mmCIF file of C-alpha atoms in Angstrom:
data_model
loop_
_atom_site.group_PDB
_atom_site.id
_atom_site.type_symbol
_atom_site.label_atom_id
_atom_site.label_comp_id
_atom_site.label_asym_id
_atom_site.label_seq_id
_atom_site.Cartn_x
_atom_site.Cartn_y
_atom_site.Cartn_z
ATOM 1 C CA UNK A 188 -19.782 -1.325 5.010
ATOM 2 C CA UNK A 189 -16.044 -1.166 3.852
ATOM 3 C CA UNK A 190 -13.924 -4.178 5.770
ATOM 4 C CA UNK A 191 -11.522 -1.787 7.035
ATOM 5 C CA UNK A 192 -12.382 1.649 8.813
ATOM 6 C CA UNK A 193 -10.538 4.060 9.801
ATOM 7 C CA UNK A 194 -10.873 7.008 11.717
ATOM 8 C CA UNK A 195 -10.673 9.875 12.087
ATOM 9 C CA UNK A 196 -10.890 11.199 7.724
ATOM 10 C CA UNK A 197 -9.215 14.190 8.748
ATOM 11 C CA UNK A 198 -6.529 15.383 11.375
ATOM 12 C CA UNK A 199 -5.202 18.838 11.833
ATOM 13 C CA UNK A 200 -3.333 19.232 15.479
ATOM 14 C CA UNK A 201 -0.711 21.806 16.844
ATOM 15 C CA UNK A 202 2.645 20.858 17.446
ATOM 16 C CA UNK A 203 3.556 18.386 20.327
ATOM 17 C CA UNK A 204 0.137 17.050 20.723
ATOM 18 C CA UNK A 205 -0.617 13.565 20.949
ATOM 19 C CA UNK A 206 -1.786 12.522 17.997
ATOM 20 C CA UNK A 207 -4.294 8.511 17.646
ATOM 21 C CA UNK A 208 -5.368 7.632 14.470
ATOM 22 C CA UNK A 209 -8.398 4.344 14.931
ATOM 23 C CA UNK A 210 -8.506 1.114 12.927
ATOM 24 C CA UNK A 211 -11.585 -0.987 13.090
ATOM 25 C CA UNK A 212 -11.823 -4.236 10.608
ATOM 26 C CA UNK A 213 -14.496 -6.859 10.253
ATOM 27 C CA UNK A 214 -12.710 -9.654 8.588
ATOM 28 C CA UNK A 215 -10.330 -12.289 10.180
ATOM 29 C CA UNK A 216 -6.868 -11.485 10.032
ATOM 30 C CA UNK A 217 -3.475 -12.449 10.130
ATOM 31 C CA UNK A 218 -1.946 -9.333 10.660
ATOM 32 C CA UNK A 219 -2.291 -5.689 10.212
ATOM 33 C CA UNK A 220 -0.027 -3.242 8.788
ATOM 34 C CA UNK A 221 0.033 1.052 9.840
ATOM 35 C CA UNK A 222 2.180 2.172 6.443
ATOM 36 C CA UNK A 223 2.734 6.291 5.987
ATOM 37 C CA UNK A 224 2.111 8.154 2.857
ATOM 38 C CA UNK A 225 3.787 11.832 2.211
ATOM 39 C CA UNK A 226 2.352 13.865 -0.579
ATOM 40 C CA UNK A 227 3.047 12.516 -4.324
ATOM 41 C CA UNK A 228 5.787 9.848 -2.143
ATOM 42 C CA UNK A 229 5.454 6.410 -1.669
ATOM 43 C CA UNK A 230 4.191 4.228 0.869
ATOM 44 C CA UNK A 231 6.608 3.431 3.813
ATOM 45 C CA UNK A 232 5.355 0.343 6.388
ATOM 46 C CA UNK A 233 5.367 1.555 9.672
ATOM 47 C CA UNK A 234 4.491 -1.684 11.701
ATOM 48 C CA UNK A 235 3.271 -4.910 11.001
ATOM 49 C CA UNK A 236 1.193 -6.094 13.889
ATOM 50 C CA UNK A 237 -0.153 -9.855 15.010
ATOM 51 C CA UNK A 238 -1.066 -8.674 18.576
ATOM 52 C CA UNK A 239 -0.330 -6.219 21.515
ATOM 53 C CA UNK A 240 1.802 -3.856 20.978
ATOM 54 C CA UNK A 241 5.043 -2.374 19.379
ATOM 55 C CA UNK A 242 6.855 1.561 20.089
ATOM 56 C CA UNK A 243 9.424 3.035 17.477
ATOM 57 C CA UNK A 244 10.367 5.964 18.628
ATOM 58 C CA UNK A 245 7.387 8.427 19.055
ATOM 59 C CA UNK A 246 5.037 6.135 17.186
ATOM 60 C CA UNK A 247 2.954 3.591 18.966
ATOM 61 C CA UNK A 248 0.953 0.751 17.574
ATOM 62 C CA UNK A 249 -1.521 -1.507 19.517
ATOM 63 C CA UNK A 250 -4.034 -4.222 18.720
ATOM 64 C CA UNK A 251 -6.680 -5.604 19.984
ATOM 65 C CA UNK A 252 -7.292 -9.283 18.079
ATOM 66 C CA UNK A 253 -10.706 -9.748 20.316
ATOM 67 C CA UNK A 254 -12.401 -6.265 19.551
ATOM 68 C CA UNK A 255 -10.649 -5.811 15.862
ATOM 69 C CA UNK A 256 -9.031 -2.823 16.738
ATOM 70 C CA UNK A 257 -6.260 -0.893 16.121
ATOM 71 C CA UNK A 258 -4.669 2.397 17.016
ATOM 72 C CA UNK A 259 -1.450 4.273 16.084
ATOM 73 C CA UNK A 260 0.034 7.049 18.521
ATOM 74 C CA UNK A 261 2.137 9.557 17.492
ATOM 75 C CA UNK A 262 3.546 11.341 20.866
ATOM 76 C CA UNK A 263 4.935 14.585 20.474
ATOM 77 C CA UNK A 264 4.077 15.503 16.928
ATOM 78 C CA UNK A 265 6.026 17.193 14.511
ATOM 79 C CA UNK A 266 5.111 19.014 11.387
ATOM 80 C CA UNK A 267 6.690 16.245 9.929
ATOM 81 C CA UNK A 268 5.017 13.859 10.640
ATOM 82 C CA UNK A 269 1.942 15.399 8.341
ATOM 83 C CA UNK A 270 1.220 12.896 6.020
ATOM 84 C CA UNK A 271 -1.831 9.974 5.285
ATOM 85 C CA UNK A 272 -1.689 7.169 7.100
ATOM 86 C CA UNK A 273 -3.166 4.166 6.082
ATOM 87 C CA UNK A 274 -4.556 0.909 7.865
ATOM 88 C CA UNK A 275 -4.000 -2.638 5.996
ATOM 89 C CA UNK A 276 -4.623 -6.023 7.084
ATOM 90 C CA UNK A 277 -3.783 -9.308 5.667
ATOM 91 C CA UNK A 278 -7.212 -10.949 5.230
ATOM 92 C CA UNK A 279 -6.542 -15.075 6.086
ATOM 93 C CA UNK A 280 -9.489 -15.637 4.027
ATOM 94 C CA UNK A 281 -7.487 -13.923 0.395
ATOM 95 C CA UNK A 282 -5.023 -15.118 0.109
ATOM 96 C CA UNK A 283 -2.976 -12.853 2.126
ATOM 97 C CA UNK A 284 -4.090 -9.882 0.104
ATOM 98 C CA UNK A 285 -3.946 -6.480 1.944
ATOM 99 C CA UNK A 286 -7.396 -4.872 2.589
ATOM 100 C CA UNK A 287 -6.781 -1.035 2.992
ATOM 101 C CA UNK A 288 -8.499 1.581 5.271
ATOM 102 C CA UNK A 289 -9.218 4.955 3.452
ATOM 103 C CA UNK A 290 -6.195 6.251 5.202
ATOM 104 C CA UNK A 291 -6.222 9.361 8.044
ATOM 105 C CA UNK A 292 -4.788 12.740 6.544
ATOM 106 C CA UNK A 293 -2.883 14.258 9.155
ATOM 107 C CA UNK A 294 -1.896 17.874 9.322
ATOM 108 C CA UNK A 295 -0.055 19.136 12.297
ATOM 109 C CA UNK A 296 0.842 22.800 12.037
ATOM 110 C CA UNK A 297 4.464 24.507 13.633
ATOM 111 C CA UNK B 298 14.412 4.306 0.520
ATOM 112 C CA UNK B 299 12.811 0.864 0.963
ATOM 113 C CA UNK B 300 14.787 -1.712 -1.162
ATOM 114 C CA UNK B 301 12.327 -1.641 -3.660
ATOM 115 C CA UNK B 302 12.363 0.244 -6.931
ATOM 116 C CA UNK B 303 10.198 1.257 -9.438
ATOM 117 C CA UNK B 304 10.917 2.753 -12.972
ATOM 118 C CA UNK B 305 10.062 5.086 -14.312
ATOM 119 C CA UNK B 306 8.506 6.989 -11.472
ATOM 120 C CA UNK B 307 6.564 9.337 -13.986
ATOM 121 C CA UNK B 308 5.055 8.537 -17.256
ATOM 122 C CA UNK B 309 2.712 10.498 -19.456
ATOM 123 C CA UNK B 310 1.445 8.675 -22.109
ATOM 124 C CA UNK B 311 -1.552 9.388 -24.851
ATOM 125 C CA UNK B 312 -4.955 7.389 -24.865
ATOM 126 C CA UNK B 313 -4.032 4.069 -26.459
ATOM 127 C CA UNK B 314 -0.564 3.585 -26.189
ATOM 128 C CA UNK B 315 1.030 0.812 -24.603
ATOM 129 C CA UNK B 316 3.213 1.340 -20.952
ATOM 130 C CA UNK B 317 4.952 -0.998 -19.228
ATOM 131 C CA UNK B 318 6.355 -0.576 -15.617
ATOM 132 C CA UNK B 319 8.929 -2.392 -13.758
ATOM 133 C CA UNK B 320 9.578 -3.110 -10.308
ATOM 134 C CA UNK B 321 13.263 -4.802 -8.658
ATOM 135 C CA UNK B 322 12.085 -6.074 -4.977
ATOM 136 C CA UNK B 323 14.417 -6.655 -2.498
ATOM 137 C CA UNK B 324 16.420 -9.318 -3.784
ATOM 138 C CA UNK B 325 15.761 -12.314 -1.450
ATOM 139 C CA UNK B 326 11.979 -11.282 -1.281
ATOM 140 C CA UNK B 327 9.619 -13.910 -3.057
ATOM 141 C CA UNK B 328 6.483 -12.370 -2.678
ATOM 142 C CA UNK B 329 5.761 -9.152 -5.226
ATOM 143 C CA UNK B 330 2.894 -7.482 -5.364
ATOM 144 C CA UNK B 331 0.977 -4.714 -7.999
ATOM 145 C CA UNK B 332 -1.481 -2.727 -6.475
ATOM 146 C CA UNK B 333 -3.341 0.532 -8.103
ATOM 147 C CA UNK B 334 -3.812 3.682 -5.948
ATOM 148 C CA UNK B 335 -6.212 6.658 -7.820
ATOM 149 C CA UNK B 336 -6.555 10.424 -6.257
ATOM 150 C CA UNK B 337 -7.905 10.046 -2.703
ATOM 151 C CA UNK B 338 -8.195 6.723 -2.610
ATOM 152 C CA UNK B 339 -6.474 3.799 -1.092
ATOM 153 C CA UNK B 340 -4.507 1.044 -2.777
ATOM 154 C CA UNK B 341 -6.433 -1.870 -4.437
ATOM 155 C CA UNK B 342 -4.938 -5.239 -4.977
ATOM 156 C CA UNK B 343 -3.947 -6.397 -8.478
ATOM 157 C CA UNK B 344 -2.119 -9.220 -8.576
ATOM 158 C CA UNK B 345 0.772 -10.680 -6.662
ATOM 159 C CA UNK B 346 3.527 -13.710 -7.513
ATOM 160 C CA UNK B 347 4.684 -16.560 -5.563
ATOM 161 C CA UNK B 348 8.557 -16.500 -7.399
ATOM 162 C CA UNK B 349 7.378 -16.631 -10.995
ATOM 163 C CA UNK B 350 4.422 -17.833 -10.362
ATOM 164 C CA UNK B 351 1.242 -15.538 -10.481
ATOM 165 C CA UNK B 352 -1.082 -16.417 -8.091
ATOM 166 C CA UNK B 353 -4.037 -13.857 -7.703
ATOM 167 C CA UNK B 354 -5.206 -11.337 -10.161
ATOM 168 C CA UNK B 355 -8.150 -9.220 -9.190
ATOM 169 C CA UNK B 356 -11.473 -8.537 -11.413
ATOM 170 C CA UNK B 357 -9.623 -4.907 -11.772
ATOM 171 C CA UNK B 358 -7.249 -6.280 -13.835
ATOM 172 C CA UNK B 359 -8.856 -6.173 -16.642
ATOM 173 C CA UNK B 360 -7.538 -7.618 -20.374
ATOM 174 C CA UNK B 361 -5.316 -4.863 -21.419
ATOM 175 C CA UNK B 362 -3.251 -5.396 -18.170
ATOM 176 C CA UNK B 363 -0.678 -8.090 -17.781
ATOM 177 C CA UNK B 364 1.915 -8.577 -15.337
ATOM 178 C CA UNK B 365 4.957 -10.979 -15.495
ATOM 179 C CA UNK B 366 8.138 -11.839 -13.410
ATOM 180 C CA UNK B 367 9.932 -14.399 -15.838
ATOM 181 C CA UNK B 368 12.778 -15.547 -13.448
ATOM 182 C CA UNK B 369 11.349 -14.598 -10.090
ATOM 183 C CA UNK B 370 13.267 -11.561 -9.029
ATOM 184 C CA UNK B 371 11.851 -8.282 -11.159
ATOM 185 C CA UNK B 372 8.666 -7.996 -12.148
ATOM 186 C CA UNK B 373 6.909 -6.461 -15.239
ATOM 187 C CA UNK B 374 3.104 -4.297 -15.400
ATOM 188 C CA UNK B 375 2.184 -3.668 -18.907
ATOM 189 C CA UNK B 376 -1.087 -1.916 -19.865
ATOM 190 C CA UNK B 377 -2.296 -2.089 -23.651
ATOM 191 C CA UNK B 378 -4.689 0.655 -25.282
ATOM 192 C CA UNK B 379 -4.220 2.859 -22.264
ATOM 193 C CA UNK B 380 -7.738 5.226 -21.265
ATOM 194 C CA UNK B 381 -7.981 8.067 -19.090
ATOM 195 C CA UNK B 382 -9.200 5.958 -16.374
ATOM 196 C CA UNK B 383 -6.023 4.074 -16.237
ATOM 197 C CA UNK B 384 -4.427 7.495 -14.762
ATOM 198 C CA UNK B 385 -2.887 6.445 -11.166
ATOM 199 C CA UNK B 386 -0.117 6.081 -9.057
ATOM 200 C CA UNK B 387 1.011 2.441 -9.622
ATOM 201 C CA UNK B 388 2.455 0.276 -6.487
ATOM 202 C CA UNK B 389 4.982 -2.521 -6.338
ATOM 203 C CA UNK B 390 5.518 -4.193 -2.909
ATOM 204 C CA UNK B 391 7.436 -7.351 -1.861
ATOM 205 C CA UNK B 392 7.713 -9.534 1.376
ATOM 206 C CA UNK B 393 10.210 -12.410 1.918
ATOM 207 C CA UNK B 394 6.722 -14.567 1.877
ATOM 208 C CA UNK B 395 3.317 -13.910 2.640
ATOM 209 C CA UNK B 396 0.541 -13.125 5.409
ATOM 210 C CA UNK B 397 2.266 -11.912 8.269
ATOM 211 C CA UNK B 398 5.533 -10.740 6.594
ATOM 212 C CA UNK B 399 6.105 -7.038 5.959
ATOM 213 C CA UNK B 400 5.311 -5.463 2.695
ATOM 214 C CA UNK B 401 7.751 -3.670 1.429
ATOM 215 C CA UNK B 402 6.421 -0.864 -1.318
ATOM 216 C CA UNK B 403 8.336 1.146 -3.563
ATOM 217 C CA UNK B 404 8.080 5.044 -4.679
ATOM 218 C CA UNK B 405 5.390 3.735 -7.569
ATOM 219 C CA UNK B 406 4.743 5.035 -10.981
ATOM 220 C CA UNK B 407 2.817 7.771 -11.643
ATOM 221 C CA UNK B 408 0.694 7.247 -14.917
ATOM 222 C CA UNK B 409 -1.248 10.232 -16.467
ATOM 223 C CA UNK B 410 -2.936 9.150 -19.726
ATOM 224 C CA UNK B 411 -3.928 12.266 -21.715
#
């Protein structure tokens, strides 16, 4: 069982639809990260998150420490916004490594 | 654009040559981190530095890699005797220190060994 679970694998949505990607994690943590991947670009960190819950424009991230969960919202998606997004958390047990989810390919379509 | 750069952001290289990569963090970051992302996969760890100081390397990291950052600001990924399997999209990341800090990634390298 991989530390770090994500789902779900695959997202395709219309426009304007709300849009949760699910983080699930088994080890103890000090944080976790939501970080966005475009095709062939480069990771970009989205939020890093200790506990509840953070808003940047139409993205939402929330955590629950006591159920090792997370979710990111994306309200009113946008083609745009099509991408992989990725779950990371710092592992308190590694050093502060990052443990990464399998990341959520999301397609939203105009 | 993240504050962190990698060069060169494409390299095509033949089975056993040598590559090396580099990576500028963000300047008052002391935390820098290599990780190794293939086709459809996520990132995996290689090894990070504390300054100059390497601190972690994981069991991928194999002989032919090596990884320095002499004076604690840029850091260097060199991989000897390249093979196929070494093809990948190469990550840099930084933080200003460690655990609950932001990582801060670059655009990567993109290595294709023929």
């Amino acid at each position: 069982k991989n530390e770090v679970e994500q789902s779900p694998q695959n997202l395709t949505a219309q426009e304007g639809e709300f849009i949760t990607i699910n983080c699930s994690y088994s080890v103890g943590i000090s944080a976790l990260h939501w970080l966005q991947q475009h095709p062939g670009g480069g990771i970009v960190s989205l939020f890093m998150l200790s506990s509840g819950k953070k808003k940047h424009g139409r993205l939402i991230a929330t955590i629950n420490i006591q159920e090792k969960h997370s979710s990111l919202h994306i309200t009113a998606s946008h083609p745009r916004d099509s991408a992989v997004y990725i779950c990371a958390v710092c592992n308190m047990d590694s050093n502060y490594q990052l443990i990464w989810g399998a990341g959520t390919k999301l397609i939203i379509k105009p | 654009d993240t504050g962190v750069s990698q060069n060169p952001r494409h390299k095509i290289t033949k089975r056993g040559q040598n590559v090396t990569f580099r990576c500028d963090p963000i300047s008052e970051h002391n935390r820098l981190y290599w990780y190794r992302q293939t086709l459809g996969q996520g990132p995996e760890f290689l090894t990070y530095f504390q300054n100059e100081a390497q601190l972690e390397k994981s069991r991928l990291l194999s002989d032919r890699f090596s990884a320095e950052r002499p004076k604690g600001s840029f850091s260097t990924l060199e991989i000897q005797r390249t093979e196929q399997g070494d093809s990948a999209m190469y990550l840099c990341a930084s933080s200003l220190s460690g655990g609950a800090d932001t990582q801060y990634f670059g655009p990567g390298t993109r290595l294709t060994v023929l």
